[in-house]
Coordinates of C-alpha atoms and ligand atoms in Angstrom, one line a residue:
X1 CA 0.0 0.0 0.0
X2 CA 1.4 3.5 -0.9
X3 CA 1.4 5.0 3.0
X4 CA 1.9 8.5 2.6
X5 CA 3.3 10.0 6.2
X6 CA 2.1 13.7 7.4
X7 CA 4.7 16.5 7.7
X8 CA 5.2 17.5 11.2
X9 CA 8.2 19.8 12.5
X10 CA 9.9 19.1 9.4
X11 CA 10.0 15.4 8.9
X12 CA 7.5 13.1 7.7
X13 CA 5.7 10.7 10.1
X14 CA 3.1 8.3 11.1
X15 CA 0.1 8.6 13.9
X16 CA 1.9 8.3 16.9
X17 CA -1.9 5.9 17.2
X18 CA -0.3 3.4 14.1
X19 CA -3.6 4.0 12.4
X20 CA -4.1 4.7 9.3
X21 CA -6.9 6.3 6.7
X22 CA -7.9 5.3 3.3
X23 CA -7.3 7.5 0.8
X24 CA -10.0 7.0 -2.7
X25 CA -9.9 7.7 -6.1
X26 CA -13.9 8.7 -6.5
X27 CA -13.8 7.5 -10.5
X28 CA -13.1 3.6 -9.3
X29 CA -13.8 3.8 -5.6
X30 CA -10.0 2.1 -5.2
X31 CA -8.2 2.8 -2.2
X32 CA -5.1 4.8 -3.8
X33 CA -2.9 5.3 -0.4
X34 CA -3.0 5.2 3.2
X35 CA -2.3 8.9 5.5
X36 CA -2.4 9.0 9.1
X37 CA -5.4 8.6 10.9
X38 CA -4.2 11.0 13.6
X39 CA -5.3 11.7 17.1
X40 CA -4.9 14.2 19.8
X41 CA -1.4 13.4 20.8
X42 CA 0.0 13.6 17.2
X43 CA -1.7 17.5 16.8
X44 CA -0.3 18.1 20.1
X45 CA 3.0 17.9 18.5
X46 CA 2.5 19.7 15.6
X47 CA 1.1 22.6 17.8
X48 CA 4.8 22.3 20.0
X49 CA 6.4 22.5 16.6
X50 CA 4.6 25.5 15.9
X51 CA 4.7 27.0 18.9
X52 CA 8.7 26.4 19.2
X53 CA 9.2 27.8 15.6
X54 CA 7.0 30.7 16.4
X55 CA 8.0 31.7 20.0
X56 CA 12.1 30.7 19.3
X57 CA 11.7 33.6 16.6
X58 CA 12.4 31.6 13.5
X59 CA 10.2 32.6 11.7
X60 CA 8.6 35.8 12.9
X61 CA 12.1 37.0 13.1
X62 CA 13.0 36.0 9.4
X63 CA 12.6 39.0 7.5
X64 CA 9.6 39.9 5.2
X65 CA 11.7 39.9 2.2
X66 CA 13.1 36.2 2.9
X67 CA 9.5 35.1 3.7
X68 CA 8.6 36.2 0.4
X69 CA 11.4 35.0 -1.0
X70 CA 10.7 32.2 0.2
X71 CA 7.0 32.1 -0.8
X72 CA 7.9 32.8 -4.1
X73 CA 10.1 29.8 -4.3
X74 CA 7.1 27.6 -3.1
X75 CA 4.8 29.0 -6.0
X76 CA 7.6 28.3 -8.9
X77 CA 8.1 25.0 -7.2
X78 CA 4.1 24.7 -8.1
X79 CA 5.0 25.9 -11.6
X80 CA 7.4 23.0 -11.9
X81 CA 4.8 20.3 -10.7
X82 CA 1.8 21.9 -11.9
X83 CA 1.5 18.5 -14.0
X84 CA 2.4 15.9 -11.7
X85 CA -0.1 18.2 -9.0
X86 CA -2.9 18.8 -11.5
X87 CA -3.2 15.3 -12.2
X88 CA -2.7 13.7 -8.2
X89 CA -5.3 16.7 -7.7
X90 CA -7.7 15.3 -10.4
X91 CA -7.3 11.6 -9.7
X92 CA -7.8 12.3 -5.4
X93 CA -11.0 14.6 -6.0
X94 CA -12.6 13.4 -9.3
X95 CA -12.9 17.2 -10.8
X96 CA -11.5 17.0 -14.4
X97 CA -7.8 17.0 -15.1
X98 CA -8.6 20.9 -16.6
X99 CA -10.0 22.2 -13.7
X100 CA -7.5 20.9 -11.3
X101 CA -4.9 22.5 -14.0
X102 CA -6.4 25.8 -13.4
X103 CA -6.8 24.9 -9.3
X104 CA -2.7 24.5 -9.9
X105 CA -2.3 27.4 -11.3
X106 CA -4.4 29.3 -9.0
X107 CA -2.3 28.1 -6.2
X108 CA 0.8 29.4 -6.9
X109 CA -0.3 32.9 -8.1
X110 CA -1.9 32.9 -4.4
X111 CA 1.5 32.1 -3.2
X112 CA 3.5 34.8 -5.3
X113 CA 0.4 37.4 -4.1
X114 CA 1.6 36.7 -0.5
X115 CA 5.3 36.6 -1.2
X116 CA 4.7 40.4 -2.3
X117 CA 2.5 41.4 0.4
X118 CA 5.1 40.5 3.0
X119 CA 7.3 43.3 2.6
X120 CA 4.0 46.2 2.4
X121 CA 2.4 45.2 6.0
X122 CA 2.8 48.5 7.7
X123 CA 2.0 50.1 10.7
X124 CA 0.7 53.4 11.4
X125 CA 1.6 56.8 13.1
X126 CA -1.6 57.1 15.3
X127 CA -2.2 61.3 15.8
X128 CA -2.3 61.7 19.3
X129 CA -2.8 65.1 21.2
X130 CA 0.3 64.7 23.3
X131 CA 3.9 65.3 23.0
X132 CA 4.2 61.4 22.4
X133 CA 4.5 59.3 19.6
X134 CA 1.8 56.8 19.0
X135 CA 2.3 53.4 16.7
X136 CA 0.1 51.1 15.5
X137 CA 2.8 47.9 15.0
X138 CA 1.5 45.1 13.4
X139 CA 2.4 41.8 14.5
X140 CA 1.7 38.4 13.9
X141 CA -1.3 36.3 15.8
X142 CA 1.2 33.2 16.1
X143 CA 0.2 29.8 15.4
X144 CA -2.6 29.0 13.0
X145 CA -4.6 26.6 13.0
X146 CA -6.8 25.5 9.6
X147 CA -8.8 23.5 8.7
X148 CA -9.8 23.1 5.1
X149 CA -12.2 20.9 2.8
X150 CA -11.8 18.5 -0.6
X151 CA -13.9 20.4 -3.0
X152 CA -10.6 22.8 -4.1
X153 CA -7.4 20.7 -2.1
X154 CA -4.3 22.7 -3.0
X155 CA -5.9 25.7 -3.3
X156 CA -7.8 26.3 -0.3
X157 CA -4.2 25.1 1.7
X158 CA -3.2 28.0 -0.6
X159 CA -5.6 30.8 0.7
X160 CA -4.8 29.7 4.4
X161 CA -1.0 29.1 4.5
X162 CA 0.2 32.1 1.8
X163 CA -1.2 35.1 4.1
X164 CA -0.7 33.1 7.6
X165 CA 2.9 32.5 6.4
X166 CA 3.4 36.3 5.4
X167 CA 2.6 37.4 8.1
X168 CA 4.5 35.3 10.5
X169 CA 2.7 33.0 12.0
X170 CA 3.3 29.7 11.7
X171 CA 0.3 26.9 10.6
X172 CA -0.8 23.4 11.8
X173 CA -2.8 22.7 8.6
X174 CA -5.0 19.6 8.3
X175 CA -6.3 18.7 4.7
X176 CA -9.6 16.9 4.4
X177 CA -9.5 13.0 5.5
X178 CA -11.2 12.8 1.5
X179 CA -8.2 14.4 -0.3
X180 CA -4.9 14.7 1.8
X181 CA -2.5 14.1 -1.3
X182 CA -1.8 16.8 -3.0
X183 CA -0.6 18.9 0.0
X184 CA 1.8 16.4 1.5
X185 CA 3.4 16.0 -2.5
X186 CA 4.3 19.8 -2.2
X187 CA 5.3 19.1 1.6
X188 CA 8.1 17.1 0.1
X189 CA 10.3 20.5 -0.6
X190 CA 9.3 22.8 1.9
X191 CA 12.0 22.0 3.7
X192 CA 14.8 22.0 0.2
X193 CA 13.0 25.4 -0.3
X194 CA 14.1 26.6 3.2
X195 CA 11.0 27.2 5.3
X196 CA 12.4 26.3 9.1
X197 CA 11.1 22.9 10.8
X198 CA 7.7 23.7 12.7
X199 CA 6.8 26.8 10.7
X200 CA 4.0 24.5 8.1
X201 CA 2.8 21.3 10.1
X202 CA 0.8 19.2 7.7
X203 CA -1.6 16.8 9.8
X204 CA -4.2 14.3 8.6
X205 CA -7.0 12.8 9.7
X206 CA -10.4 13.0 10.5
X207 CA -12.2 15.9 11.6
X208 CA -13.4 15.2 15.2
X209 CA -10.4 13.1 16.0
X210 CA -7.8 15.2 14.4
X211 CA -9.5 18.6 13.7
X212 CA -11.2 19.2 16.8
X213 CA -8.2 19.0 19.1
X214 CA -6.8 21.8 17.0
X215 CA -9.3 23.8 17.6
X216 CA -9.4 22.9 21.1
X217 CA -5.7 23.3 21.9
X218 CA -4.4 26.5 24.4
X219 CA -1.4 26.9 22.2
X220 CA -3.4 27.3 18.7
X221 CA -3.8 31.2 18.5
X222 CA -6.2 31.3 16.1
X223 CA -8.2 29.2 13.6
X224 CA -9.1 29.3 10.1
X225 CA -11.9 26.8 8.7
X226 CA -13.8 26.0 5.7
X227 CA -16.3 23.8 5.7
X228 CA -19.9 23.3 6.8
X229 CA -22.1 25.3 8.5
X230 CA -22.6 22.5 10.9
X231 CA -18.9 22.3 11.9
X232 CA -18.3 25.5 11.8
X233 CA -21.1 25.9 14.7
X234 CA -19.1 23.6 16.5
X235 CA -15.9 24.9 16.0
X236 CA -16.9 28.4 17.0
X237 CA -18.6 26.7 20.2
X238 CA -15.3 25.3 21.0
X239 CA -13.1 28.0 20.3
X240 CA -14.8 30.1 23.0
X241 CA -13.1 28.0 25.7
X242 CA -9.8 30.0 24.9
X243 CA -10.8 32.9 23.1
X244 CA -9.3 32.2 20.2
X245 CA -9.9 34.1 16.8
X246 CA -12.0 32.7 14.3
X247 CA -12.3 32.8 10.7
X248 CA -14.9 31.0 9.0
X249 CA -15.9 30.3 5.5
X250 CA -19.1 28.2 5.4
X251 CA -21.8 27.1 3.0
X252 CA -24.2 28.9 1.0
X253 CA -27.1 28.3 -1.0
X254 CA -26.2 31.1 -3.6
X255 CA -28.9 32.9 -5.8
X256 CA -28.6 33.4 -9.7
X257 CA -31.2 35.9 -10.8
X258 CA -32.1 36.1 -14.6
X259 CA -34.0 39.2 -16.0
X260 CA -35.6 39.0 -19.4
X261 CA -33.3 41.5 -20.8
X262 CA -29.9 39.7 -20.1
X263 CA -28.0 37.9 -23.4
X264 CA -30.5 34.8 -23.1
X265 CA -27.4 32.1 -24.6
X266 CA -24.6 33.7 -22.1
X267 CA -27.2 33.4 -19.1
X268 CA -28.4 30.0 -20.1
X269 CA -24.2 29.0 -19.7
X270 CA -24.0 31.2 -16.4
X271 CA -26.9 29.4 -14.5
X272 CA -25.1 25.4 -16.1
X273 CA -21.6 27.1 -15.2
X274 CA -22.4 28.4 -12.1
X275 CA -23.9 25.4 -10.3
X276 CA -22.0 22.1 -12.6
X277 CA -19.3 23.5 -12.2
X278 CA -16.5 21.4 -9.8
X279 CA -19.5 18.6 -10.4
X280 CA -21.3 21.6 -7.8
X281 CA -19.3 21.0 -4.9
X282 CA -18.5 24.2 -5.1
X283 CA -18.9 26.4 -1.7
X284 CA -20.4 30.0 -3.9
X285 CA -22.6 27.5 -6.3
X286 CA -24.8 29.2 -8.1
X287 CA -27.6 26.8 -6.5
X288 CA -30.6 28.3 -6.6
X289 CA -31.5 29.9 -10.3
X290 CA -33.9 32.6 -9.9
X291 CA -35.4 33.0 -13.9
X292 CA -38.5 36.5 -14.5
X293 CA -41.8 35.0 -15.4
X294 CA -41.5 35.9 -19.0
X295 CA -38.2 33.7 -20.4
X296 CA -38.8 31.4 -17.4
X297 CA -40.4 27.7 -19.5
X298 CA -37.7 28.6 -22.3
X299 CA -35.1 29.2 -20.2
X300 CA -35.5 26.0 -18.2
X301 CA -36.3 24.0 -21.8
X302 CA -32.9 25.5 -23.1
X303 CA -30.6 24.5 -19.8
X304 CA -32.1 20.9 -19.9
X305 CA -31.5 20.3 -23.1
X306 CA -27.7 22.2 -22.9
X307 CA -27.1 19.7 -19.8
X308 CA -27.8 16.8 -21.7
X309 CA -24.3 17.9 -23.7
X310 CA -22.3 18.0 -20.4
X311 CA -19.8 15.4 -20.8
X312 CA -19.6 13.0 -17.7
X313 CA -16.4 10.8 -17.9
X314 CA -13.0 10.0 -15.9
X315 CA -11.1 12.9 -14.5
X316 CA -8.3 12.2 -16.4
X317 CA -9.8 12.4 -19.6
X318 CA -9.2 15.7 -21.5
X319 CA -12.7 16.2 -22.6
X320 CA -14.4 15.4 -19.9
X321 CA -16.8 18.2 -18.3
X322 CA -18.1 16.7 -14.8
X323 CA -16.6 13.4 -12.8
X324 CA -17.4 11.6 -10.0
X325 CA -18.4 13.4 -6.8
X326 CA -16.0 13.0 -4.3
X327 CA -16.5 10.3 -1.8
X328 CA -18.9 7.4 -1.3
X329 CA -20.6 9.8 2.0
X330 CA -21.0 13.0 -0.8
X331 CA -22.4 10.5 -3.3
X332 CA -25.1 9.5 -0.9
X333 CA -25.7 12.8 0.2
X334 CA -26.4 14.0 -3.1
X335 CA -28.7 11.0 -4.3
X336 CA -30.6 11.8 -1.3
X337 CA -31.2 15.6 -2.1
X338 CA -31.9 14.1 -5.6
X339 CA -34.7 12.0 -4.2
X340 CA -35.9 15.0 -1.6
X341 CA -36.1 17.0 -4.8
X342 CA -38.5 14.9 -6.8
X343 CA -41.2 15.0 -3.8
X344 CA -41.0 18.6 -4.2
X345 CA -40.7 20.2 -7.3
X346 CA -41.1 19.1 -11.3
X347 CA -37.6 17.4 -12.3
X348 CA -36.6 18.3 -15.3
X349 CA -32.6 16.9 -15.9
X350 CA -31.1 14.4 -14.7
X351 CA -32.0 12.8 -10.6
X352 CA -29.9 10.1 -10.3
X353 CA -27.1 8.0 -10.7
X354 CA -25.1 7.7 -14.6
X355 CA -26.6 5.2 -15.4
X356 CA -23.8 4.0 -18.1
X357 CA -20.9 4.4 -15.1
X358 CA -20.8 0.7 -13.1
X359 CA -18.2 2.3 -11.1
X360 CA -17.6 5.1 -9.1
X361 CA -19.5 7.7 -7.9
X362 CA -21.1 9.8 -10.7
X363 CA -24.4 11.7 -10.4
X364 CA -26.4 13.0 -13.0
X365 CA -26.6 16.8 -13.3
X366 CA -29.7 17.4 -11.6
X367 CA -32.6 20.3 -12.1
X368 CA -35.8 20.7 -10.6
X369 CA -37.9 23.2 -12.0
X370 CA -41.0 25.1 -10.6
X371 CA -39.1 25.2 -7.1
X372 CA -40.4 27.0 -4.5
X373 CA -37.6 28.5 -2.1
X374 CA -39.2 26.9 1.0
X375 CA -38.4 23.5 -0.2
X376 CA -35.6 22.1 1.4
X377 CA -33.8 21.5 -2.1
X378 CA -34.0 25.8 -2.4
X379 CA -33.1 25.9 1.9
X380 CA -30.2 23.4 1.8
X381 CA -26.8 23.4 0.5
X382 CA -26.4 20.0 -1.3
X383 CA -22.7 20.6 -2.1
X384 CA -23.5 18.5 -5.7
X385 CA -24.7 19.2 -9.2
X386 CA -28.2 20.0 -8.6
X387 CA -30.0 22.8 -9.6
X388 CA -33.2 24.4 -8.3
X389 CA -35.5 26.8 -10.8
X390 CA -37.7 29.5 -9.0
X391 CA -39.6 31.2 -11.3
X392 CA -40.3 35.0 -9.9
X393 CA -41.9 38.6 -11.2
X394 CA -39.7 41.1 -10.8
X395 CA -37.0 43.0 -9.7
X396 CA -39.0 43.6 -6.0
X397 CA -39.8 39.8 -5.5
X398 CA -36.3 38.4 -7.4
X399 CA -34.2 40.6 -4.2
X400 CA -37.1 39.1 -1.8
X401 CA -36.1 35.6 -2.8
X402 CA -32.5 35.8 -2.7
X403 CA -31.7 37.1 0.6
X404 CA -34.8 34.7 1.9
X405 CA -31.9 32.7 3.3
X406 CA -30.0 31.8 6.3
X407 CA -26.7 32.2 4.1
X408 CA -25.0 35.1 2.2
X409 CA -21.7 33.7 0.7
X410 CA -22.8 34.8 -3.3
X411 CA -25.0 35.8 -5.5
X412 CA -25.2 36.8 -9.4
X413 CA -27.6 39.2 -11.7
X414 CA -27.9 38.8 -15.3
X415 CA -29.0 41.6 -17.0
X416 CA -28.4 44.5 -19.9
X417 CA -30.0 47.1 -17.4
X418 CA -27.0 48.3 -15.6
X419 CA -29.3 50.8 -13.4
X420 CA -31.1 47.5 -12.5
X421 CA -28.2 45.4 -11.8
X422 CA -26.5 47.4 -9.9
X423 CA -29.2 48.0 -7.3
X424 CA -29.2 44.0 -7.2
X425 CA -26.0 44.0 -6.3
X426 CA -26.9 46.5 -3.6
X427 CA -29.6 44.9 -2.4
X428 CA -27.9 41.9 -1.7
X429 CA -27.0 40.2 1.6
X430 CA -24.1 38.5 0.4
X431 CA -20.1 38.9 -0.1
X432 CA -19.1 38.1 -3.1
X433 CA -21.9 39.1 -6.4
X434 CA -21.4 38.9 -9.8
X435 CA -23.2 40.6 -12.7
X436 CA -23.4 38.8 -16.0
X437 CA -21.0 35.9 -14.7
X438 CA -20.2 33.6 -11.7
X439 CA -18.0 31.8 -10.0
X440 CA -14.4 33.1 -11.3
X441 CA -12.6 34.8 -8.6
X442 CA -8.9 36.4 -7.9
X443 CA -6.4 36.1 -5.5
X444 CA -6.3 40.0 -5.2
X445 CA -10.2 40.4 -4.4
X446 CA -12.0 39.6 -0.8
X447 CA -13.5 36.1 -0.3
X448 CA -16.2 35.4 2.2
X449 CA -19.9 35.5 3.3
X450 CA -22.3 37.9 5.2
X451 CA -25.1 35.6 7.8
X452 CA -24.2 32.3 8.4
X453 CA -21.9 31.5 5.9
X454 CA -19.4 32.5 8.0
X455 CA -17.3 36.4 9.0
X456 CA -13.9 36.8 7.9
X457 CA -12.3 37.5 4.6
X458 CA -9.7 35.8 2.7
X459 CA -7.6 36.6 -0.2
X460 CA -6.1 40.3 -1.1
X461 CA -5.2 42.4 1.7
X462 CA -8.0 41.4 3.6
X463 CA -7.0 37.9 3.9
X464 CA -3.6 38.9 5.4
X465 CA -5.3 41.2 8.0
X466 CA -6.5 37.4 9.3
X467 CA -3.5 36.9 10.7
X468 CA -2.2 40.1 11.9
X469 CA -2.3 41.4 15.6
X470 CA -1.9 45.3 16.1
X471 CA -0.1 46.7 19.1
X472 CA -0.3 50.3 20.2
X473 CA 3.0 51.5 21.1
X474 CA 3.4 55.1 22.8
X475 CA 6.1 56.9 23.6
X476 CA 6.7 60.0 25.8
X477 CA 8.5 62.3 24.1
X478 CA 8.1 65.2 27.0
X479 CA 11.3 65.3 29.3
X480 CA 9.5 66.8 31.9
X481 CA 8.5 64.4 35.0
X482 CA 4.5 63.1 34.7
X483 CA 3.8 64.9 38.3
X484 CA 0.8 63.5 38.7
X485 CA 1.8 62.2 42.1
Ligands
ADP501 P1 -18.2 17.7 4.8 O1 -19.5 17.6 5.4 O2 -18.2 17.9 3.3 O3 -17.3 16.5 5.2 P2 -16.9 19.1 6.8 O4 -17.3 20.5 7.3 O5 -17.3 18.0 7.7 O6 -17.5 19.0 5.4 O7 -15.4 19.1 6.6 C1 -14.5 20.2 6.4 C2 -13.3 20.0 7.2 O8 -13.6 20.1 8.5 C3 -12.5 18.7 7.0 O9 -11.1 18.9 7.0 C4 -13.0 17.9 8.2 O10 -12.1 16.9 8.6 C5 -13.1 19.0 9.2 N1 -13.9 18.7 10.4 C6 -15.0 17.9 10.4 N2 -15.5 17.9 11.7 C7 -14.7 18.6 12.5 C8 -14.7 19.0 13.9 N3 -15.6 18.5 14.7 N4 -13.7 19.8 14.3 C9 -12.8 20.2 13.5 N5 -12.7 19.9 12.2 C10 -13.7 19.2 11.7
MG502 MG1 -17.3 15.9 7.2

């Protein structure tokens, strides 16, 4: 069996427990390697390692040029393995070879963003009244810990370790038990690259084995999740005990509006793109597509009949447009919304299993028309290729519908009529909207939801801010004794 050991303090090792995890490749449901099914005692360690290379000084003492030196060395060694990554990526996840390409890509670029902002975090000259100096010094929080999911691997390590690491703290990261592979590959030459032992800690395992006792642990200065609403409740439960800071980046059951005036072909693609793609487990999937009264029975006729030409197939394969979800537990969870979905609303594409697939664990895109947002397929997020159509009239009742949910990660508006779009976008509860497009994002804008998807914001300057303490420093300037006693 190909055992594939964590990266702790700079060395690679097993579960201090012996046990190990299966790892699966979604497209045969084959076991693919073994990582360390860790437990309390082997996060404690990470956490000394952490704690040693933060409080010893070496890292928060390197300099921010050599930790964006060294950040930039991390994203061309990326570059260099963008193949061999892309493909591990694909073959651990299921999403098509093309899209884990682009995931690679994305990965690095978020590294080389960092490794610039390192040297621009800067302080302030507070102006006080007195004869005194005032600073604002920022500082690092110390250790991180994150927590991340399998929907985007690399990348979402990416947007947690590039602005922890410039900054200055130092991480204890634990991938997703689905898809820990891709991370530990690239663990392999953080240590040729020159990051000190203990500043990345790479831990695997399960979440309430080996993520809760991150979360739980007095040396862990703050935490950085993404995930599920459900664990992110807990987590932010837990992390009260010692009042640690929390980011959190949680689900969303995001709204795409279509007026009757937007480019009908281009919209028909953004509601398909914005909820297929990633096979929908996609955090900001477009999974609710609000369509006007007037182009709404052609514009569900045309996306059912453009979702019949999605291509379903292996990841590896070149052409293929959708694979397998990601995990035997995501499979189910999706057939099961599948089947909520068809005692609800009118289905229209797709609702269960590929048929022609006798292995792995492929879904058929999915659409249920004539949805009504209280049905649980328009409250929940399925995290999988299903759509749900609401039919509304007008701009008024379109706004009513979209923020008539307990989330607020994303939303999009389609539309020619910028006077109308833009007081969509206004009226929306939600972080991140789009107008005439969704889903692509950048490194250098902010990422992360209003409500309960979750506070916080990563990427661009904002994600840095994450990780950064400030300390007020004054100093008397005034020779003179204080007298005040
Ligand atoms: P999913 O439902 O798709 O598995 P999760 O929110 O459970 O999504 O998983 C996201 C990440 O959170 C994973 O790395 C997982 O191991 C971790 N996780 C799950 N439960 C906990 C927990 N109780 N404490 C900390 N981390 C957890
Ligand atoms: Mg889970």
């Amino acid at each position: 069996m190909n055992r594939v050991r964590m990266y702790i303090n700079g060395n690679f090792v097993e579960s201090g427990g012996k046990a190990w995890l299966p790892v699966y490749d979604p497209s045969t449901e084959e076991v693919i390697a073994e990582v360390p099914d860790s437990i309390a005692a082997d996060v404690d360690l990470a956490v000394k390692a952490a704690r040693a290379a933060f409080d010893q000084g070496a890292w928060p003492q390197t300099t921010p040029q050599d930790r964006g030196r060294l950040l930039f060395k991390l994203a061309d060694v990326i570059r260099r393995q963008s193949a061999q990554l892309a493909e591990l990526e694909s073959r651990n996840t299921g999403k098509p070879i093309v899209e884990a390409e682009f995931d690679v890509t994305d990965t690095a670029t978020c590294f080389e963003y960092y490794g610039g902002i390192a040297t621009k975090i800067m302080g302030y000259v507070n102006p006080v009244p007195d004869n005194a100096l005032s600073l604002s010094l920022r500082e690092p929080v110390g250790v991180a810990g994150q927590i991340i999911p399998w929907n985007y691997p690399l990348l979402m390590a990416a947007w947690k370790l590039a602005p922890a690491l410039a900054a200055g703290c130092t991480c204890v990261l634990k991938p997703a038990e689905q898809t820990p592979l891709t991370i530990l590959e690239l663990a392999g030459s953080f240590q040729e690259i020159g990051f000190p032992p203990g500043v990345i800690n790479i831990v695997t395992g399960f979440g309430d084995t080996a993520g809760a006792p991150i979360v739980a642990h007095p040396d862990v200065d703050k935490v950085a999740f993404t995930g599920s609403a459900a664990v992110g409740k807990l987590i932010l439960r837990s992390a009260a005990d010692s009042i640690k800071r929390v980011a959190l980046e949680l689900g969303g059951k995001s709204p795409n509006i279509f007026f009757a005036d937007s480019d009908f072909e281009a919209a028909v693609d953004g509601a398909l793109f914005g909820v297929f793609i990633n096979q929908g487990e996609v955090c900001s999937a477009g999974s609710r597509i609000l369509v006007e009264r007037s182009i709404y029975s052609k514009f569900v006729d045309a996306m059912v009949e453009k979702t019949r030409t999605i291509k379903l197939g292996p990841p590896l394969s070149r052409d293929t447009k959708m694979g397998p979800l990601v995990s035997k537990e995501q499979y189910e969870r999706v057939r099961s919304y599948q089947e909520i979905g068809k005692g609800e609303a009118r289905l229209v594409a797709g609702g269960g299993r590929l048929q022609s697939a006798d292995r792995g664990y492929y879904v058929e895109p999915t659409i249920f028309a004539d949805v009504n947002n209280n049905h649980r397929i328009a409250r929940e997020e399925v995290f999988g290729p299903v759509a749900a159509v609401i039919p509304f009239e007008g701009e008024t009742e379109a706004i009513r519908i979209a923020n008539d949910t307990p989330y607020g990660l994303a939303a999009a508006v389609w539309s020619r009529d910028i006077f109308r779009a833009l007081r969509v976008v206004k009226a929306v509860r939600a972080g991140i909207v789009w107008v005439n497009h969704m889903q692509p994002t950048y490194v250098e804008a902010p990422w992360g939801g209003y409500k309960q998807s979750g506070f916080g914001r990563e990427l661009g300057p904002w994600g840095i801010e994450e990780y950064l303490e400030t300390k007020q420093v004054h100093i008397n300037l005034s020779e003179q004794p204080i007298g005040w006693y």
